[in-house]
XYZ file of C-alpha atoms in Angstrom:
694
model
C 224.543 -103.732 -71.145
C 223.514 -107.379 -70.800
C 220.488 -108.670 -72.617
C 217.665 -110.117 -70.527
C 217.407 -113.875 -70.662
C 214.295 -115.844 -69.765
C 214.205 -118.078 -66.699
C 211.868 -120.938 -67.471
C 209.849 -122.960 -64.967
C 206.950 -125.368 -65.129
C 203.486 -124.076 -64.215
C 201.700 -125.777 -61.277
C 199.451 -127.934 -63.453
C 202.475 -129.481 -65.282
C 204.257 -130.640 -62.116
C 204.515 -134.242 -61.051
C 201.958 -135.626 -58.641
C 204.505 -135.962 -55.847
C 205.283 -132.245 -55.906
C 201.745 -131.162 -54.963
C 201.537 -133.504 -51.970
C 204.567 -132.266 -50.062
C 203.044 -131.609 -46.640
C 206.163 -129.961 -45.272
C 205.445 -126.712 -47.136
C 203.213 -123.915 -45.945
C 199.821 -123.477 -47.581
C 200.936 -120.088 -48.926
C 203.864 -121.632 -50.808
C 203.884 -123.249 -54.220
C 206.563 -125.704 -55.361
C 208.655 -124.371 -58.241
C 211.706 -125.823 -59.968
C 213.531 -123.040 -61.806
C 215.822 -124.267 -64.572
C 218.774 -121.924 -65.231
C 221.198 -122.603 -68.075
C 224.924 -122.904 -67.400
C 225.595 -119.936 -69.659
C 223.476 -117.630 -67.530
C 225.265 -118.778 -64.380
C 228.671 -118.086 -65.998
C 227.559 -114.584 -66.996
C 226.403 -113.875 -63.433
C 229.700 -115.131 -61.988
C 231.672 -112.919 -64.387
C 229.672 -109.827 -63.453
C 230.008 -110.449 -59.728
C 233.750 -111.156 -60.005
C 234.342 -107.943 -61.976
C 232.214 -105.902 -59.567
C 234.021 -107.375 -56.560
C 237.432 -106.522 -58.034
C 236.366 -102.943 -58.805
C 235.014 -102.454 -55.277
C 238.280 -103.735 -53.788
C 240.134 -101.000 -55.696
C 238.367 -98.319 -53.653
C 240.860 -96.852 -51.128
C 240.211 -97.385 -47.417
C 240.971 -93.707 -46.779
C 241.095 -90.749 -49.219
C 239.775 -87.266 -49.830
C 236.057 -86.637 -50.407
C 236.772 -85.646 -54.019
C 238.694 -88.852 -54.781
C 236.038 -91.156 -53.308
C 233.232 -89.226 -55.037
C 234.991 -89.442 -58.415
C 235.587 -93.193 -58.094
C 231.971 -93.766 -57.059
C 230.700 -91.811 -60.093
C 233.015 -93.905 -62.289
C 231.464 -97.104 -60.871
C 227.949 -95.802 -61.460
C 228.671 -94.965 -65.107
C 230.258 -98.385 -65.663
C 227.559 -100.533 -64.061
C 224.310 -98.566 -64.401
C 223.109 -97.989 -67.953
C 219.637 -96.753 -68.830
C 218.110 -98.486 -71.876
C 217.051 -96.308 -74.807
C 213.925 -98.356 -75.443
C 210.854 -98.465 -73.248
C 208.352 -96.051 -71.745
C 209.590 -92.455 -72.236
C 208.346 -91.399 -68.795
C 210.196 -94.245 -67.082
C 213.393 -93.437 -69.021
C 213.115 -89.774 -68.056
C 212.638 -90.681 -64.394
C 215.656 -93.036 -64.428
C 217.833 -90.288 -65.916
C 216.613 -87.914 -63.203
C 217.562 -90.388 -60.451
C 221.032 -90.885 -61.939
C 221.511 -87.123 -62.304
C 220.441 -86.496 -58.673
C 222.864 -89.190 -57.481
C 225.824 -87.632 -59.346
C 224.901 -84.179 -58.001
C 224.934 -85.513 -54.451
C 228.371 -87.068 -54.958
C 229.713 -83.810 -56.411
C 228.269 -81.919 -53.435
C 230.258 -84.132 -51.057
C 233.473 -82.855 -52.664
C 232.916 -79.571 -50.851
C 233.781 -81.325 -47.559
C 237.454 -81.330 -48.633
C 237.624 -77.798 -47.226
C 237.972 -79.433 -43.801
C 241.444 -80.584 -44.876
C 241.056 -84.155 -43.585
C 240.844 -87.490 -45.325
C 237.797 -89.666 -44.723
C 237.471 -93.427 -44.333
C 235.413 -95.444 -46.804
C 232.847 -96.381 -44.124
C 232.348 -92.729 -43.153
C 231.978 -91.763 -46.816
C 229.322 -94.468 -47.370
C 227.384 -93.433 -44.234
C 227.414 -89.765 -45.239
C 226.353 -90.528 -48.817
C 223.541 -92.842 -47.604
C 222.282 -90.177 -45.204
C 222.327 -87.583 -48.006
C 220.278 -89.917 -50.225
C 217.669 -90.286 -47.488
C 217.191 -86.532 -47.324
C 217.038 -86.040 -51.111
C 213.579 -86.006 -52.730
C 212.126 -86.545 -56.184
C 209.136 -84.681 -57.613
C 205.866 -86.625 -57.553
C 203.371 -85.712 -60.235
C 201.063 -87.033 -62.913
C 203.883 -87.620 -65.396
C 205.540 -90.271 -63.250
C 202.540 -91.291 -61.207
C 200.825 -93.862 -63.410
C 199.087 -96.820 -61.779
C 198.339 -97.205 -58.071
C 200.166 -94.972 -55.586
C 200.233 -95.444 -51.808
C 201.040 -92.079 -50.225
C 200.584 -90.285 -46.945
C 198.331 -87.232 -46.921
C 201.221 -84.739 -47.005
C 202.856 -86.393 -50.034
C 199.525 -86.616 -51.914
C 198.571 -82.963 -51.562
C 198.271 -81.101 -54.851
C 198.398 -84.269 -57.008
C 195.287 -85.042 -59.098
C 193.898 -88.594 -59.094
C 191.174 -90.288 -61.086
C 190.096 -92.304 -58.048
C 191.213 -91.532 -54.497
C 190.833 -93.641 -51.334
C 191.388 -91.743 -48.057
C 191.948 -94.157 -45.147
C 191.819 -93.697 -41.383
C 189.105 -91.035 -41.044
C 188.740 -91.591 -37.299
C 189.022 -89.153 -34.441
C 192.618 -88.727 -33.189
C 193.885 -90.182 -36.488
C 192.694 -87.648 -39.087
C 192.593 -85.044 -37.727
C 195.291 -86.138 -35.328
C 195.080 -85.452 -31.588
C 196.649 -82.052 -30.962
C 197.165 -80.412 -27.572
C 199.189 -77.570 -26.191
C 202.500 -78.278 -24.494
C 202.052 -77.798 -20.726
C 205.481 -76.165 -20.351
C 205.139 -73.759 -23.288
C 201.530 -72.910 -24.124
C 200.437 -71.206 -27.336
C 199.948 -67.721 -25.872
C 203.511 -67.862 -24.507
C 204.809 -69.012 -27.901
C 202.968 -66.141 -29.585
C 204.444 -63.619 -27.181
C 207.975 -65.012 -27.599
C 207.639 -64.766 -31.379
C 206.546 -61.118 -31.120
C 209.279 -60.077 -28.691
C 212.252 -62.112 -29.917
C 211.392 -62.149 -33.604
C 211.969 -65.913 -33.858
C 208.925 -67.757 -35.103
C 207.749 -70.502 -32.742
C 204.868 -72.506 -34.166
C 201.680 -72.709 -32.133
C 200.445 -76.224 -31.459
C 196.700 -75.630 -31.859
C 197.229 -74.168 -35.316
C 197.813 -77.752 -36.350
C 194.007 -78.111 -36.581
C 193.927 -75.496 -39.351
C 196.732 -77.295 -41.163
C 194.854 -80.601 -40.924
C 191.669 -78.999 -42.255
C 193.548 -77.454 -45.186
C 195.227 -80.793 -45.948
C 191.839 -82.543 -45.963
C 190.417 -79.954 -48.374
C 193.352 -80.602 -50.749
C 192.536 -84.318 -50.714
C 188.837 -83.696 -51.405
C 189.699 -81.605 -54.457
C 192.323 -84.078 -55.721
C 189.801 -86.735 -56.899
C 188.586 -86.111 -60.458
C 186.122 -88.995 -60.847
C 185.580 -90.929 -57.592
C 186.373 -90.300 -53.935
C 186.176 -92.937 -51.188
C 186.372 -91.854 -47.538
C 187.002 -94.827 -45.218
C 187.048 -95.193 -41.441
C 187.612 -98.069 -39.012
C 184.555 -99.406 -37.227
C 186.609 -100.956 -34.422
C 190.179 -101.479 -33.279
C 192.128 -104.752 -32.995
C 190.400 -105.677 -29.724
C 186.895 -105.051 -31.106
C 186.269 -101.727 -29.366
C 184.254 -99.311 -31.545
C 186.090 -96.314 -32.953
C 184.607 -92.869 -33.554
C 184.307 -91.398 -37.032
C 186.269 -88.260 -37.808
C 184.191 -85.102 -37.475
C 185.346 -84.279 -41.022
C 183.403 -87.317 -42.230
C 180.378 -86.480 -40.084
C 180.249 -82.956 -41.563
C 180.365 -84.343 -45.106
C 177.561 -86.841 -44.359
C 175.393 -84.048 -42.987
C 175.949 -82.018 -46.154
C 175.148 -85.000 -48.392
C 171.922 -85.680 -46.475
C 170.815 -82.135 -47.253
C 171.672 -82.555 -50.940
C 170.148 -86.051 -51.212
C 167.380 -86.233 -48.580
C 166.309 -89.863 -47.931
C 162.715 -90.782 -48.788
C 160.480 -92.257 -46.094
C 159.335 -95.199 -48.234
C 162.809 -96.297 -49.278
C 164.494 -98.596 -46.790
C 167.736 -98.711 -48.751
C 170.910 -96.953 -47.716
C 171.760 -93.726 -49.552
C 173.957 -94.161 -52.664
C 176.886 -92.323 -51.105
C 177.236 -94.888 -48.255
C 178.860 -98.269 -48.887
C 178.641 -100.995 -46.236
C 181.777 -103.138 -45.992
C 180.816 -106.620 -44.677
C 182.407 -107.715 -41.416
C 182.564 -111.489 -41.733
C 184.740 -113.374 -44.209
C 181.674 -115.229 -45.472
C 179.878 -112.003 -46.355
C 182.971 -110.575 -48.033
C 183.659 -113.631 -50.187
C 180.205 -114.948 -50.995
C 178.944 -111.641 -52.391
C 181.845 -111.303 -54.827
C 182.029 -112.756 -58.312
C 184.102 -115.925 -58.328
C 186.373 -114.590 -61.072
C 187.423 -111.669 -58.846
C 188.672 -113.946 -56.053
C 192.223 -115.192 -55.640
C 192.731 -118.990 -55.657
C 193.082 -118.975 -51.867
C 189.870 -116.931 -51.425
C 188.074 -119.246 -53.857
C 189.121 -122.235 -51.723
C 187.822 -120.550 -48.547
C 184.535 -119.739 -50.267
C 184.134 -123.362 -51.365
C 184.732 -124.506 -47.776
C 182.147 -122.003 -46.488
C 179.659 -123.312 -49.069
C 180.386 -126.864 -47.824
C 182.134 -127.817 -51.079
C 185.321 -129.866 -50.706
C 188.156 -127.605 -51.962
C 190.891 -130.277 -51.940
C 190.671 -130.735 -55.732
C 191.317 -127.018 -56.288
C 194.133 -127.001 -53.739
C 195.726 -130.023 -55.370
C 195.611 -128.348 -58.791
C 197.207 -125.201 -57.388
C 199.880 -127.125 -55.497
C 198.744 -125.891 -52.073
C 199.182 -127.872 -48.864
C 196.016 -129.870 -48.154
C 197.116 -131.057 -44.687
C 197.219 -127.492 -43.383
C 193.670 -126.933 -44.617
C 192.431 -130.124 -42.973
C 194.055 -129.196 -39.650
C 192.567 -125.708 -39.848
C 189.132 -127.137 -40.600
C 189.416 -129.516 -37.636
C 190.478 -126.673 -35.311
C 187.562 -124.535 -36.482
C 185.057 -127.323 -35.783
C 186.482 -127.710 -32.254
C 186.345 -123.961 -31.606
C 182.765 -123.598 -32.811
C 181.541 -126.682 -30.965
C 178.766 -126.142 -28.414
C 179.667 -129.252 -26.473
C 180.004 -128.882 -22.680
C 183.626 -130.042 -22.585
C 186.684 -127.869 -23.113
C 188.842 -128.863 -26.082
C 192.629 -128.917 -26.677
C 192.158 -125.540 -28.381
C 190.758 -124.072 -25.132
C 193.885 -124.683 -23.047
C 193.554 -128.397 -22.196
C 197.153 -129.566 -22.707
C 197.078 -132.816 -20.721
C 199.687 -134.343 -18.434
C 202.098 -131.740 -16.989
C 204.382 -134.148 -15.131
C 207.535 -133.016 -16.982
C 207.027 -129.349 -16.121
C 205.725 -130.226 -12.667
C 208.793 -132.277 -11.740
C 211.094 -129.482 -12.860
C 209.246 -126.416 -11.558
C 206.987 -127.292 -8.627
C 209.477 -129.667 -7.016
C 212.237 -127.068 -7.216
C 210.208 -124.105 -5.957
C 206.896 -122.396 -6.603
C 206.005 -118.970 -5.240
C 202.666 -117.601 -4.030
C 202.862 -114.882 -6.708
C 203.012 -117.592 -9.385
C 199.882 -119.244 -8.006
C 198.168 -115.836 -7.816
C 198.531 -115.621 -11.592
C 196.703 -118.959 -11.892
C 193.960 -117.682 -9.588
C 193.531 -114.633 -11.794
C 193.494 -116.563 -15.078
C 194.775 -120.107 -15.822
C 195.451 -119.172 -19.473
C 197.641 -116.249 -18.410
C 199.505 -118.603 -16.044
C 200.106 -121.031 -18.922
C 201.398 -118.360 -21.303
C 203.608 -116.543 -18.789
C 204.853 -119.266 -16.434
C 204.878 -122.422 -18.552
C 205.389 -121.137 -22.103
C 207.506 -118.251 -20.688
C 206.170 -115.807 -23.280
C 207.096 -112.221 -22.527
C 205.188 -109.166 -23.760
C 206.644 -107.301 -26.718
C 208.403 -104.155 -25.581
C 207.147 -100.919 -27.100
C 209.806 -98.265 -26.445
C 207.543 -95.454 -27.665
C 204.972 -96.395 -24.992
C 207.470 -96.738 -22.159
C 207.389 -94.475 -19.149
C 210.383 -92.834 -17.517
C 210.692 -95.861 -15.237
C 208.756 -99.098 -15.593
C 206.392 -100.195 -12.819
C 208.549 -103.245 -12.030
C 211.698 -101.122 -11.802
C 209.896 -98.556 -9.652
C 208.835 -101.268 -7.202
C 212.415 -102.580 -7.038
C 213.658 -99.024 -6.407
C 211.326 -98.565 -3.414
C 212.318 -101.965 -2.015
C 216.058 -101.357 -2.393
C 215.965 -97.928 -0.754
C 213.877 -99.139 2.207
C 216.028 -102.250 2.655
C 219.248 -100.239 2.830
C 217.636 -97.633 5.077
C 216.385 -100.077 7.712
C 219.495 -102.222 7.425
C 221.629 -99.182 8.309
C 219.392 -98.387 11.298
C 219.639 -101.994 12.524
C 223.446 -102.022 12.186
C 223.726 -98.707 14.051
C 221.398 -100.033 16.826
C 219.003 -97.173 16.214
C 216.019 -99.086 17.642
C 217.760 -100.432 20.769
C 219.476 -97.268 22.063
C 217.820 -94.300 23.674
C 219.986 -91.673 21.951
C 219.206 -91.199 18.266
C 222.443 -90.071 16.619
C 221.321 -90.691 13.040
C 219.511 -88.075 10.984
C 216.984 -90.374 9.281
C 215.994 -87.806 6.655
C 219.586 -87.279 5.490
C 220.208 -91.031 5.522
C 217.137 -91.665 3.368
C 218.115 -88.974 0.858
C 221.697 -90.242 0.524
C 220.545 -93.836 -0.095
C 217.901 -92.700 -2.575
C 220.405 -90.533 -4.442
C 222.742 -93.520 -4.780
C 220.036 -95.573 -6.488
C 218.917 -92.620 -8.651
C 222.495 -92.304 -9.922
C 222.671 -96.038 -10.660
C 219.481 -95.849 -12.740
C 220.760 -92.838 -14.695
C 224.051 -94.627 -15.447
C 222.505 -97.952 -16.462
C 219.239 -96.919 -18.147
C 218.681 -94.208 -20.795
C 216.347 -91.543 -19.394
C 214.065 -90.396 -22.247
C 212.583 -87.343 -20.512
C 215.050 -85.726 -18.063
C 212.578 -83.120 -16.744
C 209.925 -85.762 -16.001
C 212.575 -87.952 -14.365
C 213.542 -85.075 -12.037
C 209.877 -84.646 -11.069
C 209.595 -88.423 -10.552
C 212.614 -88.408 -8.216
C 211.121 -85.584 -6.161
C 207.821 -87.473 -5.824
C 209.612 -90.663 -4.759
C 211.572 -88.770 -2.093
C 208.445 -87.036 -0.793
C 206.516 -90.325 -0.558
C 209.401 -92.151 1.129
C 209.991 -89.293 3.580
C 206.316 -89.351 4.586
C 206.367 -93.132 4.913
C 209.530 -93.173 7.029
C 208.178 -90.502 9.393
C 204.950 -92.459 9.865
C 206.689 -95.836 10.189
C 209.256 -94.733 12.789
C 206.451 -93.254 14.858
C 204.490 -96.537 14.641
C 207.585 -98.519 15.674
C 207.991 -96.328 18.751
C 204.304 -96.659 19.692
C 203.880 -100.407 19.184
C 207.288 -101.640 20.321
C 207.832 -103.704 17.175
C 211.427 -103.563 15.947
C 212.486 -104.327 12.332
C 214.654 -107.441 12.651
C 214.807 -109.332 9.345
C 214.846 -107.700 5.911
C 214.157 -109.405 2.566
C 214.453 -112.931 3.896
C 214.061 -115.697 1.303
C 212.361 -118.751 2.770
C 211.870 -122.220 1.228
C 209.326 -124.661 2.658
C 209.397 -128.412 2.029
C 206.176 -130.110 3.029
C 207.717 -133.516 3.694
C 210.136 -132.004 6.232
C 208.610 -128.759 7.418
C 205.291 -127.308 8.529
C 203.664 -130.500 9.778
C 201.876 -128.404 12.389
C 201.308 -125.370 10.194
C 199.546 -126.960 7.203
C 196.400 -129.131 7.369
C 196.855 -132.883 6.938
C 194.337 -132.860 4.069
C 196.785 -130.806 1.990
C 199.847 -132.952 2.730
C 198.879 -135.912 0.596
C 200.244 -137.596 -2.530
C 202.264 -135.454 -4.916
C 201.782 -132.314 -2.812
C 204.349 -133.603 -0.309
C 207.155 -133.085 -2.854
C 206.318 -129.429 -3.524
C 208.731 -126.721 -2.409
C 207.253 -123.266 -1.755
C 209.462 -120.210 -1.778
C 208.989 -116.513 -1.084
C 210.804 -113.361 -0.053
C 209.524 -111.488 3.009
C 210.268 -107.759 2.784
C 210.333 -107.137 6.529
C 209.708 -108.945 9.804
C 209.220 -106.912 12.985
C 209.598 -108.598 16.368
C 208.373 -107.548 19.805
C 209.806 -109.566 22.704
C 207.612 -110.001 25.762
C 207.991 -112.167 28.884
C 207.676 -115.681 27.503
C 206.504 -114.933 24.000
C 207.720 -113.427 20.770
C 205.177 -111.365 18.840
C 205.719 -111.000 15.129
C 204.315 -108.900 12.335
C 205.077 -109.209 8.625
C 205.258 -106.208 6.295
C 205.226 -106.403 2.495
C 205.864 -103.169 0.575
C 203.672 -102.349 -2.401
C 204.298 -99.563 -4.910
C 201.116 -100.089 -6.946
C 197.495 -99.115 -6.426
C 195.705 -99.718 -3.149
C 193.523 -102.851 -3.024
C 190.079 -101.799 -1.798
C 188.618 -105.304 -1.544
C 188.755 -107.562 1.538
C 192.186 -109.219 1.577
C 190.936 -112.496 3.086
C 188.281 -112.889 0.400
C 190.921 -112.422 -2.256
C 193.111 -114.961 -0.437
C 190.529 -117.766 -0.364
C 189.754 -117.025 -4.013
C 193.438 -117.590 -4.808
C 194.093 -114.081 -6.115
C 196.112 -112.677 -3.184
C 198.107 -115.523 -1.635
C 201.198 -113.716 -0.361
C 200.200 -112.668 3.170
C 198.982 -116.102 4.374
C 202.134 -117.660 2.907
C 204.312 -115.065 4.627
C 202.654 -115.758 7.980
C 203.559 -119.448 7.721
C 207.039 -118.716 6.361
C 207.744 -116.209 9.143
C 206.607 -118.681 11.807
C 208.803 -121.373 10.262
C 211.789 -119.008 10.054
C 211.491 -117.992 13.707
C 211.211 -121.639 14.767
C 214.492 -122.353 12.963
C 216.143 -119.333 14.606
C 215.039 -120.506 18.056
C 216.364 -124.022 17.385
C 219.755 -122.593 16.402
C 219.826 -120.357 19.499
C 219.743 -117.070 17.598
C 216.570 -116.050 19.440
C 215.675 -116.872 23.077
C 213.134 -119.614 23.691
C 209.520 -118.479 23.757
C 206.098 -118.975 22.274
C 205.780 -117.522 18.764
C 202.715 -115.375 18.246
C 201.867 -113.978 14.808
C 199.911 -110.765 15.279
C 199.379 -109.652 11.704
C 200.702 -109.438 8.155
C 200.209 -106.273 6.122
C 200.535 -104.847 2.650
C 201.875 -101.297 3.045
C 201.294 -99.130 -0.029
C 204.300 -96.827 0.011
C 203.097 -94.693 -2.916
C 199.445 -94.420 -1.777
C 198.935 -92.034 1.133
C 195.875 -90.748 2.917
C 195.378 -87.852 5.314
C 193.981 -88.765 8.732
C 191.670 -86.624 10.870
C 194.641 -85.493 12.922
C 196.189 -84.029 9.774
C 198.981 -86.609 9.653
C 199.742 -88.334 6.347
C 199.940 -92.119 6.467
C 200.274 -94.851 3.830
C 197.348 -97.062 2.901
C 197.563 -100.533 4.459
C 195.779 -103.851 4.063
C 196.112 -106.117 7.115
C 195.422 -109.782 7.747
C 195.308 -110.478 11.493
C 195.881 -113.841 13.139
C 192.234 -114.419 14.148
C 190.996 -113.815 10.608
C 193.654 -116.140 9.255
C 192.789 -118.970 11.650
C 189.094 -118.763 10.687
C 189.753 -119.268 6.976
C 192.972 -121.274 7.000
C 191.306 -124.545 5.923
C 189.479 -122.830 3.070
C 192.731 -121.234 1.934
C 194.553 -124.570 1.704
C 191.567 -126.139 -0.095
C 191.953 -123.448 -2.751
C 195.677 -124.148 -3.103
C 195.096 -127.899 -3.321
C 192.552 -127.453 -6.123
C 194.856 -125.072 -8.031
C 197.766 -127.507 -7.863
C 195.512 -130.385 -8.966
C 194.290 -128.463 -12.037
C 197.841 -127.392 -12.953
C 199.094 -130.973 -12.669
C 196.272 -132.167 -14.968
C 197.169 -129.525 -17.565
C 193.913 -127.522 -17.599
C 194.576 -123.885 -18.529
C 191.438 -122.266 -19.961
C 190.488 -118.609 -19.868
C 189.136 -117.600 -16.451
C 185.369 -118.239 -16.239
C 185.012 -115.176 -13.987
C 182.724 -112.378 -15.192
C 185.187 -109.760 -13.956
C 186.705 -108.323 -17.160
C 188.567 -105.461 -15.482
C 191.680 -107.606 -15.052
C 191.695 -108.247 -18.822
C 192.149 -104.576 -19.743
C 195.897 -104.592 -19.085
C 196.591 -108.274 -19.784
C 199.285 -108.777 -22.417
C 197.530 -111.923 -23.702
C 194.021 -110.450 -24.059
C 194.206 -110.451 -27.860
C 194.838 -114.220 -28.043
C 192.520 -115.727 -25.416
C 189.138 -115.558 -27.281
C 187.415 -114.554 -24.053
C 184.429 -113.056 -25.878
C 183.866 -116.173 -28.026
C 180.368 -117.422 -27.158
C 180.924 -121.202 -27.691
C 183.994 -120.987 -25.437
C 181.980 -119.153 -22.751
C 179.435 -121.972 -22.886
C 182.127 -124.622 -22.381
C 183.700 -122.652 -19.507
C 180.351 -122.499 -17.711
C 179.541 -126.217 -18.006
C 182.781 -128.226 -18.025
C 182.705 -130.424 -14.897
C 186.500 -130.246 -14.511
C 186.194 -126.551 -13.654
C 183.276 -126.904 -11.231
C 185.454 -126.511 -8.125
C 187.447 -123.660 -9.722
C 184.216 -121.766 -10.520
C 183.124 -122.157 -6.897
C 186.487 -120.913 -5.597
C 186.575 -117.679 -7.613
C 183.110 -116.779 -6.264
C 183.809 -117.564 -2.593
C 182.798 -114.999 0.011
C 183.579 -114.438 3.674
C 181.308 -113.551 6.558
C 181.615 -110.402 8.612
C 181.045 -110.050 12.353
C 177.256 -110.047 11.889
C 177.377 -113.308 9.967
C 176.565 -111.770 6.572
C 178.619 -112.368 3.436
């Protein structure tokens, strides 16, 4: 066995002055120069060369017994347990080595299969066996601090025990019966079949027993801790175990009326960093905590940081950022989303194409627009939280099925012939089944039973929608003509009559708008062509007025689609694809395929949100004013958190934990910054109804 040799290095206070001022290092790092003698390096090279040669002698394929024997030989050659040291540690090391050899000898039994095994398979099997092997945990080998889960800690005595996470749904955990196999069914199956099937709700008894073990494990001191709030600041509920204990303690130690102090069994943990650090003795703080405390006490900590070799530039930048964030000035700062000139991004993105959905994101929250569209930050995927099919994929599934369905009807002239030879129900089911199969082949389905239920629901909803839609087509005379048409609009060439002159000024003329219209239905009359636009939605029904949301910049699609559809038809007429005639836009609608309502007649119909031509003409100028202001703010690089008081949209935002929306100084700046005056007016715009009221 090799003797240990000391690796020497200079402590921070003996380093040269230039080492402590290296600003390229992180504030957590310290600069160390480790001096290693040539002899130590030669010894290391010899060991590694010998080990490498011995490992190369292992056969690529052999019997389990041969590979196990060679592995044991390597262990005995390279792992030696010193005879000196703590007896308990030596005993534990011998136990680990013994367990390892026993596992390798157990693998020899696999030779009964009569097949040789590759070295990779042998290593994988041995590694898996090690994962499943356990070592006894007890007082003899449990000196010092141990971090254990509740199950591993049961039955082990401790001098001092800290139990963390005493919140509801954490300890005890949330337990519920399985809907497909409830406890009374499990009990009956166990009685009849003789095979024990555990009952879910008995988990509460197991949790209670486990908690009682932990209470009895502490010999001197016991600390029961719970979280006041989660990561987003929402309060969390104490575990009812903790509440029961507090009630018992109040009976044993009743508080006196005169004493305003907290009972001795309750310890308040300060929330703020200042409270936590300033109430501690300085000797108990780490160097970094001591530096923070000095800064909080308005003492310059640069001398301490220099002595410790920490990066002073990082501290100065952090201090500057903190002063900006806590400022109560009426102007937004660079730390609030003011990034300045956006000409580089603007020339690449807006001049190529910008969609109404992208601008809707800005109308909802400029900061979210910046993170998602400019920084292109995507939310972290959490596979354990995923559903059978994601909302985006579900929407694409609905769109694909409906596109193929109506495309087939158009090709077969279903809408222009009197005889209907196509069975629409069978056609829908065959197209849907094709896409279901594609999803199953390309995407792992975590819960097959739930996926089968999901498919049935999708088919039911689509069948109801198709029945309603075909009936509406027959009644109104509108015929589906164009499906999923992508349209690009260039202001300098197109739409001179469709967009107000006030919008077509300066840099706006170079913008290219793009969008995809799900469906355009046409009704041909004498000298006119009537048009309606349909956009499928698979999400929740929007209850608010669609025009109000449009002028506020939060639902921009339908007005855009009206203009795009009119432009597209004009191009078709010019090319002779459609007979000459006046184009008349009747309406544009969101049709919520997955949200149905039952009418008084008993018929089921999807929820719809419609923007008619008269309503659009009344608010067209206001709509383009909103777009002009949005584009101006984007071009100037102003992306703060939305000043709107509506926090409902923040509940599912993937950037809610980084935006500091609840920070009071930021709220003050959002309310008073003159650059956002027009934006604040826009997001509070209202429309008037027929009686003239807002």
